[in-house]
DNA sequence: GGTTAGGGTTTG
């Protein structure tokens, strides 16, 4: 028994010591200043930066938010508490960053939680200053204070008890109940907002705000406010807000009273939440605001709560949005992008998960302002809101991180561009043009009372995100350690060789992008450039001659190089019953072929007669494919032609329009004009494929190499094209390869190294590759494509 | 000391 009591007492004593040390109470705010130990110097919250020297400094501020004590799993379960404090006795009231987050750790967190209430004034000493991880979200302060360690201490002055009775200050203004308005009188009124439209340009010179208000008399009165300056319009966030109007003229219109602002008018608004601080919102430089105003606001709040005004709140979270709704959405802006002159995209979230898949709107990453939403997209948290017409003006000015509210937002089911017909449709959001039904959007100050719950929801998500990032990084490392199968039993290959060892390719790009796993690449949003390390699982075409392609840069047609059978057929058909053509500009020599009735003719421009045969452009008529191939051993540039009503014409473009040594040049059937004019051949000194093509009115097709690799890095597989970068990759020119068995063999050798026949994946070399990830429209569907860029075979 | 608008069955 004795032993038991002894233990209890010891525990209590320790507890007292621990709690007494860090948080000390004083009775008056001015005592706080006296409490400042001599070695400490008071510093202003607004001036704190991460580089500020925190030693021997302290801050004094009011606690405006106090969070719960939480146990932080990532930090060995240490207890933490977040509070927000605001500096009040500042010389200039407009200073930025007067509020700051403070994180209390360990026993200090528990003690602060027990000893300090919201509204208390505190003095904090010996804190650490760190970059605020939540600045983008809460806009409070670029830094946060951390109270940790033995020196950190808190002095607290509890806030005064709620004031007793009415203040002695006299009411300077009288307010007319809304049922007592008289025509053509100028009045002051108080009311609860039951409807409001954002300011819109009138046909006159001003913006016009239209609203409807009511009070305990239950009369609803319309009110119009005209002002050139947008910032002078009342700051209304939602139906249920309280508004005070000074110097408004009452007028009868359509059998009811309306209110119109007159000279010297002012409008002040308050939120309608019972028990929230009565904080006036206005742009007026000076306005009277006293104890009686507070009372009036509180009374109106109480009355409004009993009415159906607020219960008709159209505010809906993303988790409860249904298709076809019109609703208000309170959210945070993540990113934005101008779509066209009448539409801007706002990517927002409210931390809740939508039941319907959310429509993804693809935007080039350089057109997007703000953070990447990839992680949130994946969790179905990002709402893409298309904002039209008059609302663009407001949307343009919003900065990512801003809290905002959409009014009368429309949700619609839409089929995504790349979506299969059997999949669920996606939810899109439109803020249509116009202001009917109060349609619009506006930013909300981060300290808005009705944002607090939203902010805490977002806060939880961000923690998840950060955790996710850490995990991904860890996974990355794990993936790059070679799988056990790679480690050779005879230890010929040092450990981790596959991981960090020599790659059969080198990257030639200058950008320094992080290396990603294929699994990660597949989750990314195009467009994107990234680095990967992978092996080739398969490639197509296996018959490598099929990788040689013809490509028209004009119409983008791509086709295989015609095989000799098809070309020979064109020659045979052109030669059949061919009568040599007769052109004034040409010198012609003809000979009989071995076949009866077929004449072979060769034409050259008259002004080229006598030049070297290598300089001559020779038009050949009536040959077979084999014959022109024989001729091309002796003549550099041969253009196969046929006769059409005695005039020279090109053959069908299935056949090459030019034989030049080992190379054959083809024209695009779709884009070639086939204008055959003699004068264009004179005065040309050298003939390359392009020059001849231009002279003949042919759109020349380019040679290219196209191979599809199936890449594998153990995390996933991915099909990547080698096309634009293929010539550099192989160190081979496609057009040269078209006429060279040696070069074709070189490509085959490289492919046999990348993917040795009958080899297992683990035996194949790793390739360091730069990948380009991009969208391609295919039959009106968006398809993500991967292309190997900036990568080459390593040549010793 | 003038004018604007005066909510509304919305739409990409």
PDB file of C-alpha atoms in Angstrom, chain A residues 565-659:
ATOM      1  CA  UNK A 565       7.444  -6.485-107.508  1.00  0.00           C
ATOM      2  CA  UNK A 566       5.108  -3.498-107.241  1.00  0.00           C
ATOM      3  CA  UNK A 567       7.625  -1.149-108.794  1.00  0.00           C
ATOM      4  CA  UNK A 568       8.406  -3.550-111.641  1.00  0.00           C
ATOM      5  CA  UNK A 569       4.701  -3.757-112.411  1.00  0.00           C
ATOM      6  CA  UNK A 570       4.476   0.031-112.803  1.00  0.00           C
ATOM      7  CA  UNK A 571       7.420  -0.061-115.183  1.00  0.00           C
ATOM      8  CA  UNK A 572       5.894  -2.863-117.240  1.00  0.00           C
ATOM      9  CA  UNK A 573       2.589  -1.063-117.568  1.00  0.00           C
ATOM     10  CA  UNK A 574       4.244   2.218-118.551  1.00  0.00           C
ATOM     11  CA  UNK A 575       6.396   0.517-121.158  1.00  0.00           C
ATOM     12  CA  UNK A 576       3.544  -1.401-122.757  1.00  0.00           C
ATOM     13  CA  UNK A 577       2.551   0.107-126.131  1.00  0.00           C
ATOM     14  CA  UNK A 578       4.668   3.093-125.351  1.00  0.00           C
ATOM     15  CA  UNK A 579       5.438   5.507-128.174  1.00  0.00           C
ATOM     16  CA  UNK A 580       8.480   7.690-127.493  1.00  0.00           C
ATOM     17  CA  UNK A 581       7.502  11.172-126.540  1.00  0.00           C
ATOM     18  CA  UNK A 582       8.761  14.156-128.430  1.00  0.00           C
ATOM     19  CA  UNK A 583       9.733  17.256-126.438  1.00  0.00           C
ATOM     20  CA  UNK A 584      11.228  20.334-128.081  1.00  0.00           C
ATOM     21  CA  UNK A 585      13.537  20.961-125.147  1.00  0.00           C
ATOM     22  CA  UNK A 586      14.994  17.474-125.144  1.00  0.00           C
ATOM     23  CA  UNK A 587      17.576  15.648-127.167  1.00  0.00           C
ATOM     24  CA  UNK A 588      16.444  12.059-127.576  1.00  0.00           C
ATOM     25  CA  UNK A 589      18.120   8.815-128.480  1.00  0.00           C
ATOM     26  CA  UNK A 590      16.127   5.633-128.891  1.00  0.00           C
ATOM     27  CA  UNK A 591      16.884   1.936-129.231  1.00  0.00           C
ATOM     28  CA  UNK A 592      14.774  -1.142-129.741  1.00  0.00           C
ATOM     29  CA  UNK A 593      14.409  -3.414-126.768  1.00  0.00           C
ATOM     30  CA  UNK A 594      14.636  -7.155-126.896  1.00  0.00           C
ATOM     31  CA  UNK A 595      10.872  -7.316-126.777  1.00  0.00           C
ATOM     32  CA  UNK A 596       9.061  -6.616-129.998  1.00  0.00           C
ATOM     33  CA  UNK A 597       7.274  -3.262-130.138  1.00  0.00           C
ATOM     34  CA  UNK A 598       8.977  -1.758-127.083  1.00  0.00           C
ATOM     35  CA  UNK A 599      11.351   1.142-127.594  1.00  0.00           C
ATOM     36  CA  UNK A 600      13.747   2.425-124.963  1.00  0.00           C
ATOM     37  CA  UNK A 601      14.383   6.170-125.136  1.00  0.00           C
ATOM     38  CA  UNK A 602      16.678   8.481-123.246  1.00  0.00           C
ATOM     39  CA  UNK A 603      16.074  12.223-123.173  1.00  0.00           C
ATOM     40  CA  UNK A 604      18.283  15.010-121.902  1.00  0.00           C
ATOM     41  CA  UNK A 605      17.809  18.717-121.913  1.00  0.00           C
ATOM     42  CA  UNK A 606      19.425  20.131-125.066  1.00  0.00           C
ATOM     43  CA  UNK A 607      21.616  22.545-123.111  1.00  0.00           C
ATOM     44  CA  UNK A 608      23.179  19.637-121.243  1.00  0.00           C
ATOM     45  CA  UNK A 609      24.337  17.741-124.247  1.00  0.00           C
ATOM     46  CA  UNK A 610      28.051  17.130-123.965  1.00  0.00           C
ATOM     47  CA  UNK A 611      28.221  17.361-120.177  1.00  0.00           C
ATOM     48  CA  UNK A 612      29.490  14.506-118.055  1.00  0.00           C
ATOM     49  CA  UNK A 613      26.898  11.787-117.660  1.00  0.00           C
ATOM     50  CA  UNK A 614      27.149  12.303-113.931  1.00  0.00           C
ATOM     51  CA  UNK A 615      25.981  15.866-114.328  1.00  0.00           C
ATOM     52  CA  UNK A 616      23.176  14.976-116.642  1.00  0.00           C
ATOM     53  CA  UNK A 617      19.608  14.404-115.640  1.00  0.00           C
ATOM     54  CA  UNK A 618      18.439  11.681-117.951  1.00  0.00           C
ATOM     55  CA  UNK A 619      14.782  10.924-118.588  1.00  0.00           C
ATOM     56  CA  UNK A 620      14.347   7.250-119.377  1.00  0.00           C
ATOM     57  CA  UNK A 621      11.375   5.861-121.177  1.00  0.00           C
ATOM     58  CA  UNK A 622      10.258   2.330-122.019  1.00  0.00           C
ATOM     59  CA  UNK A 623      12.516   0.315-119.704  1.00  0.00           C
ATOM     60  CA  UNK A 624      11.783  -2.401-117.218  1.00  0.00           C
ATOM     61  CA  UNK A 625      12.852  -1.985-113.613  1.00  0.00           C
ATOM     62  CA  UNK A 626      15.781  -4.326-114.189  1.00  0.00           C
ATOM     63  CA  UNK A 627      16.920  -2.342-117.171  1.00  0.00           C
ATOM     64  CA  UNK A 628      16.885   1.021-115.403  1.00  0.00           C
ATOM     65  CA  UNK A 629      18.839  -0.576-112.555  1.00  0.00           C
ATOM     66  CA  UNK A 630      21.478  -1.623-115.048  1.00  0.00           C
ATOM     67  CA  UNK A 631      21.485   1.854-116.566  1.00  0.00           C
ATOM     68  CA  UNK A 632      21.896   3.464-113.163  1.00  0.00           C
ATOM     69  CA  UNK A 633      25.341   1.872-112.826  1.00  0.00           C
ATOM     70  CA  UNK A 634      26.556   4.218-115.560  1.00  0.00           C
ATOM     71  CA  UNK A 635      24.256   7.197-115.222  1.00  0.00           C
ATOM     72  CA  UNK A 636      23.956   9.095-111.972  1.00  0.00           C
ATOM     73  CA  UNK A 637      20.464  10.582-112.218  1.00  0.00           C
ATOM     74  CA  UNK A 638      17.698   8.742-113.995  1.00  0.00           C
ATOM     75  CA  UNK A 639      14.103   9.868-114.070  1.00  0.00           C
ATOM     76  CA  UNK A 640      11.780   7.165-115.367  1.00  0.00           C
ATOM     77  CA  UNK A 641       9.112   8.694-117.621  1.00  0.00           C
ATOM     78  CA  UNK A 642       6.343   7.627-119.956  1.00  0.00           C
ATOM     79  CA  UNK A 643       4.574   9.225-122.846  1.00  0.00           C
ATOM     80  CA  UNK A 644       1.100  10.632-122.562  1.00  0.00           C
ATOM     81  CA  UNK A 645      -0.340  11.825-125.901  1.00  0.00           C
ATOM     82  CA  UNK A 646       3.186  12.402-127.149  1.00  0.00           C
ATOM     83  CA  UNK A 647       4.155  14.523-124.115  1.00  0.00           C
ATOM     84  CA  UNK A 648       6.550  13.453-121.412  1.00  0.00           C
ATOM     85  CA  UNK A 649       4.924  12.503-118.096  1.00  0.00           C
ATOM     86  CA  UNK A 650       5.987  10.972-114.796  1.00  0.00           C
ATOM     87  CA  UNK A 651       5.197   7.378-113.993  1.00  0.00           C
ATOM     88  CA  UNK A 652       2.817   6.403-111.279  1.00  0.00           C
ATOM     89  CA  UNK A 653       4.459   7.481-108.016  1.00  0.00           C
ATOM     90  CA  UNK A 654       4.482   3.935-106.685  1.00  0.00           C
ATOM     91  CA  UNK A 655       7.706   3.848-108.652  1.00  0.00           C
ATOM     92  CA  UNK A 656      10.621   6.061-107.678  1.00  0.00           C
ATOM     93  CA  UNK A 657      10.723   9.360-109.537  1.00  0.00           C
ATOM     94  CA  UNK A 658      14.515   9.326-109.416  1.00  0.00           C
ATOM     95  CA  UNK A 659      17.181   6.638-109.456  1.00  0.00           C
TER      96      UNK A 659
END
